[in-house]
XYZ file of C-alpha atoms in Angstrom:
317
model
C 0.000 0.000 0.000
C 1.581 3.305 -1.028
C 1.405 6.364 1.200
C -1.427 8.104 -0.582
C -3.473 4.918 -0.938
C -3.145 4.384 2.796
C -4.449 7.867 3.460
C -7.275 7.890 0.932
C -8.484 4.349 1.522
C -11.917 4.567 2.959
C -14.129 7.353 1.538
C -17.417 5.434 1.411
C -20.448 7.652 1.059
C -23.802 6.127 1.991
C -26.813 8.090 0.857
C -24.739 11.267 0.714
C -26.464 14.625 0.472
C -25.821 15.741 -3.117
C -27.355 18.721 -4.826
C -26.956 21.140 -7.710
C -27.320 24.708 -6.452
C -28.356 27.408 -8.951
C -28.375 31.072 -7.900
C -28.380 34.648 -9.137
C -26.587 37.353 -7.109
C -27.085 38.359 -4.425
C -27.198 34.935 -2.767
C -25.838 33.304 0.354
C -26.426 30.072 2.262
C -25.380 29.449 5.847
C -24.106 25.874 6.430
C -24.510 24.525 9.964
C -24.899 20.821 9.167
C -21.846 19.671 11.197
C -21.015 17.275 8.354
C -17.537 15.734 8.509
C -16.702 16.579 4.902
C -18.328 18.624 2.145
C -17.105 19.060 -1.432
C -18.131 22.125 -3.452
C -17.386 22.248 -7.175
C -18.076 25.536 -8.962
C -19.410 24.790 -12.435
C -20.496 28.274 -13.509
C -20.042 31.753 -12.082
C -18.146 32.387 -8.874
C -18.638 32.741 -5.151
C -17.017 32.916 -1.731
C -16.785 30.486 1.160
C -16.446 32.338 4.449
C -15.792 30.337 7.624
C -16.587 31.801 11.017
C -12.860 31.658 11.773
C -9.975 31.482 9.341
C -9.385 32.742 5.848
C -12.211 32.915 3.315
C -11.653 31.580 -0.192
C -13.006 32.534 -3.594
C -14.244 29.927 -6.055
C -14.352 30.528 -9.782
C -15.654 28.205 -12.483
C -13.735 24.930 -12.312
C -12.462 25.502 -8.765
C -13.160 23.041 -5.972
C -13.304 23.472 -2.203
C -13.447 20.950 0.613
C -14.766 21.910 4.043
C -14.001 19.711 7.045
C -16.667 19.895 9.729
C -18.104 20.452 12.161
C -17.464 24.210 12.074
C -20.066 26.343 10.223
C -19.420 28.539 7.196
C -21.302 30.655 4.659
C -21.335 30.303 0.876
C -22.339 33.367 -1.098
C -21.802 35.593 -4.081
C -19.772 37.962 -1.889
C -18.537 38.070 1.700
C -21.148 39.744 3.857
C -24.224 38.877 1.779
C -27.086 38.053 4.134
C -27.939 34.320 4.016
C -31.291 33.446 2.522
C -31.258 29.903 3.880
C -29.588 27.762 6.547
C -28.619 24.120 6.027
C -28.878 22.030 9.197
C -27.801 18.431 9.988
C -29.194 15.820 7.616
C -29.657 18.325 4.805
C -32.638 19.996 6.488
C -33.145 23.554 5.192
C -34.656 26.542 7.013
C -35.001 30.252 6.510
C -32.681 32.247 8.787
C -35.587 32.832 11.196
C -35.952 29.068 11.688
C -38.989 28.549 9.455
C -38.663 25.376 7.340
C -38.217 26.035 3.633
C -40.660 23.229 2.826
C -39.427 22.892 -0.744
C -39.811 26.558 -1.631
C -36.380 26.577 -3.300
C -36.657 23.175 -4.993
C -36.056 23.295 -8.736
C -36.318 19.612 -9.607
C -34.374 16.416 -8.957
C -31.498 17.264 -6.573
C -31.609 20.875 -7.772
C -32.102 23.842 -5.491
C -31.923 27.620 -5.591
C -33.345 30.561 -7.563
C -33.725 29.280 -11.119
C -32.371 26.473 -13.289
C -30.396 28.804 -15.556
C -28.940 30.830 -12.705
C -25.657 32.611 -13.328
C -24.001 30.557 -10.568
C -24.098 26.752 -10.531
C -22.352 24.715 -7.858
C -22.315 20.951 -7.266
C -22.281 20.038 -3.573
C -21.635 16.622 -2.049
C -21.762 16.040 1.706
C -20.738 13.020 3.744
C -23.315 12.791 6.500
C -21.399 10.666 9.032
C -17.796 10.825 10.199
C -17.425 7.055 9.820
C -17.765 7.388 6.045
C -14.382 9.108 5.912
C -11.093 7.713 7.181
C -10.486 9.450 10.507
C -6.787 9.822 9.734
C -7.748 11.609 6.526
C -9.971 14.087 8.358
C -7.200 14.762 10.843
C -4.818 15.460 7.942
C -6.986 18.158 6.370
C -7.304 21.848 7.197
C -10.813 23.155 7.984
C -11.075 24.592 4.468
C -8.989 23.945 1.365
C -9.335 24.809 -2.291
C -8.004 23.653 -5.644
C -8.030 26.313 -8.370
C -8.819 25.120 -11.873
C -5.364 26.130 -13.092
C -3.690 23.505 -10.888
C -6.097 20.658 -11.552
C -8.786 19.689 -13.997
C -11.733 17.666 -12.729
C -12.537 14.902 -15.209
C -15.758 14.054 -13.359
C -17.593 17.361 -13.796
C -19.539 16.443 -16.990
C -20.524 13.073 -15.535
C -21.593 14.600 -12.226
C -23.683 17.250 -13.991
C -25.445 14.514 -15.915
C -25.940 12.042 -13.075
C -26.927 14.398 -10.263
C -30.292 15.212 -11.882
C -31.203 11.652 -12.843
C -33.973 9.859 -10.982
C -33.381 6.194 -11.726
C -33.078 2.971 -9.709
C -29.921 2.835 -7.558
C -29.082 6.430 -8.479
C -27.985 7.226 -4.939
C -25.399 4.453 -5.135
C -24.061 5.857 -8.400
C -23.774 9.329 -6.888
C -22.134 7.998 -3.726
C -19.404 6.330 -5.770
C -18.913 9.420 -7.925
C -18.541 11.520 -4.778
C -15.916 9.114 -3.458
C -13.997 9.361 -6.734
C -14.228 13.149 -6.704
C -12.826 13.331 -3.174
C -9.979 10.959 -3.969
C -9.083 12.815 -7.190
C -9.174 16.184 -5.450
C -7.157 15.133 -2.421
C -4.594 13.342 -4.544
C -4.054 16.641 -6.324
C -4.038 18.631 -3.093
C -1.530 16.405 -1.281
C 0.861 16.784 -4.199
C 1.048 20.536 -3.561
C 3.780 21.972 -1.312
C 1.309 23.858 0.894
C -0.466 20.630 1.886
C 0.368 20.141 5.560
C 0.347 16.353 5.773
C 0.328 14.659 9.198
C 3.543 13.382 10.727
C 2.867 9.714 9.996
C 2.163 10.538 6.344
C 5.449 12.401 5.974
C 7.222 9.584 7.799
C 6.201 7.140 5.071
C 8.974 8.665 2.948
C 11.611 7.646 5.493
C 13.417 4.438 4.430
C 13.230 2.908 7.908
C 10.040 4.268 9.465
C 8.164 4.142 6.158
C 8.849 0.427 5.851
C 7.655 -0.179 9.404
C 4.486 1.856 8.877
C 3.632 -0.171 5.801
C 4.182 -3.419 7.679
C 1.822 -2.279 10.424
C -0.822 -0.985 8.021
C -0.740 -3.969 5.690
C -0.738 -6.706 8.353
C -2.116 -5.373 11.650
C -3.080 -8.867 12.837
C 0.543 -10.015 12.935
C 1.977 -10.268 16.485
C 4.395 -7.421 15.922
C 6.972 -6.398 18.489
C 9.515 -3.620 18.349
C 12.175 -6.302 17.963
C 10.499 -7.978 14.993
C 9.833 -4.627 13.311
C 13.427 -3.534 13.869
C 14.666 -6.770 12.316
C 12.501 -6.167 9.237
C 13.804 -2.609 8.966
C 17.427 -3.611 9.522
C 18.032 -1.421 12.580
C 18.284 -1.912 16.330
C 15.235 -1.790 18.575
C 16.469 1.388 20.255
C 17.171 3.066 16.931
C 13.741 2.169 15.573
C 11.893 3.283 18.697
C 13.717 6.603 18.735
C 13.389 7.281 14.996
C 9.745 6.197 14.816
C 8.745 8.360 17.775
C 10.656 11.358 16.441
C 9.008 11.174 13.002
C 5.503 9.900 13.819
C 5.034 11.449 17.241
C 4.309 8.219 19.100
C 6.033 4.829 19.622
C 5.469 1.960 17.149
C 3.242 -0.059 19.472
C 1.069 2.954 20.273
C 0.600 3.588 16.568
C -0.260 -0.086 16.019
C -2.883 -0.011 18.773
C -4.530 3.079 17.315
C -4.503 1.533 13.818
C -6.037 -1.724 15.050
C -8.807 0.098 16.901
C -9.542 2.343 13.908
C -9.924 -0.774 11.767
C -12.174 -2.250 14.438
C -14.435 0.810 14.341
C -14.719 0.495 10.554
C -15.534 -3.210 10.695
C -18.138 -2.678 13.402
C -19.857 -0.173 11.148
C -19.457 -1.965 7.825
C -19.841 -5.667 8.655
C -21.869 -8.040 10.788
C -18.742 -9.862 11.965
C -18.697 -10.864 15.610
C -16.397 -9.101 18.046
C -14.350 -12.280 18.255
C -13.937 -12.444 14.478
C -12.912 -8.793 14.313
C -10.448 -9.356 17.158
C -8.711 -12.035 15.103
C -8.695 -9.803 12.013
C -6.981 -6.901 13.747
C -4.595 -8.775 16.018
C -6.279 -9.171 19.411
C -6.245 -12.514 21.203
C -9.879 -12.419 22.303
C -13.096 -10.485 22.093
C -12.616 -9.443 25.719
C -9.156 -7.995 25.061
C -10.421 -6.051 22.057
C -13.516 -4.799 23.886
C -11.439 -3.546 26.808
C -8.997 -1.704 24.560
C -11.773 -0.276 22.403
C -13.772 1.077 25.347
C -10.668 2.579 26.897
C -9.977 4.623 23.738
C -13.451 5.246 22.276
C -15.372 5.510 25.537
C -18.025 2.962 24.492
C -18.072 -0.789 24.002
C -17.771 -2.224 20.482
C -21.443 -3.199 20.569
C -22.493 0.306 21.597
C -20.387 1.729 18.776
C -22.052 -0.621 16.287
C -25.515 0.285 17.566
C -24.835 4.015 17.295
C -23.483 3.625 13.760
C -26.658 1.793 12.775
C -28.803 4.524 14.297
C -26.877 7.208 12.425
C -27.512 5.401 9.133
C -31.244 5.278 9.862
C -31.383 8.956 10.815
C -29.331 10.167 7.837
């Protein structure tokens, strides 16, 4: 698994909130949905994304922005334009005074705004639950990032424009997969840029010693790794590996392995019906009890409670 594949593995939208927004100036929408990740692709016209804190960014035709929740922000034709609508969790839309929109801005299948031929058209895709995005990926991203059209060209725009307004069987699944591809394509381009502030473990993958150890841990977490066995694979002493790994990654090898195993456990609890015992074997724990104890210590809930909550989130979304 290469470094970028390890980071991007995992975007898996499920019934994502996707919409085509069509507006004429002046327009503004306040976003308070607390979504873990939202992608905004400007197809026509331009606009601004203004977070409550941090730098605002301008989007022109062809530009893309990614907002990492849960902090709110405002999209509009210009900074300071008064919002005409507020988007709440689950894609629920209200007027600023709290009155539900009740479809007053609906323009057709997954289309919303002033009029179909508005001067501004933006495609928006929102992951509704944090578990749909690799937690390490979210931690690696700034609250708001953008990709100007001059540094990347989105090959998916024509297909997204065509598919987002279709109303056919399994269309949500098609759009979910297209959103995943869009995120991966955009972040692959963003991480290649010098201003991308990748996390320590991601940068450490380039190190000849620590990178090899990280790949061993990521690719085979169920193996009974020790610092000694990892050092032997890397061709260095245990002390040298422990020191170098901690310096570059920010935590010792075994601490990283524990966090990786538990992150995989959380994903499997959400995505599969495997028993706790089966998951324990898959991620390297000797028993369901050992895994449950470690999981509750880190996540604050038992594996079964985590699975139940994930199921409830899917039903509510």
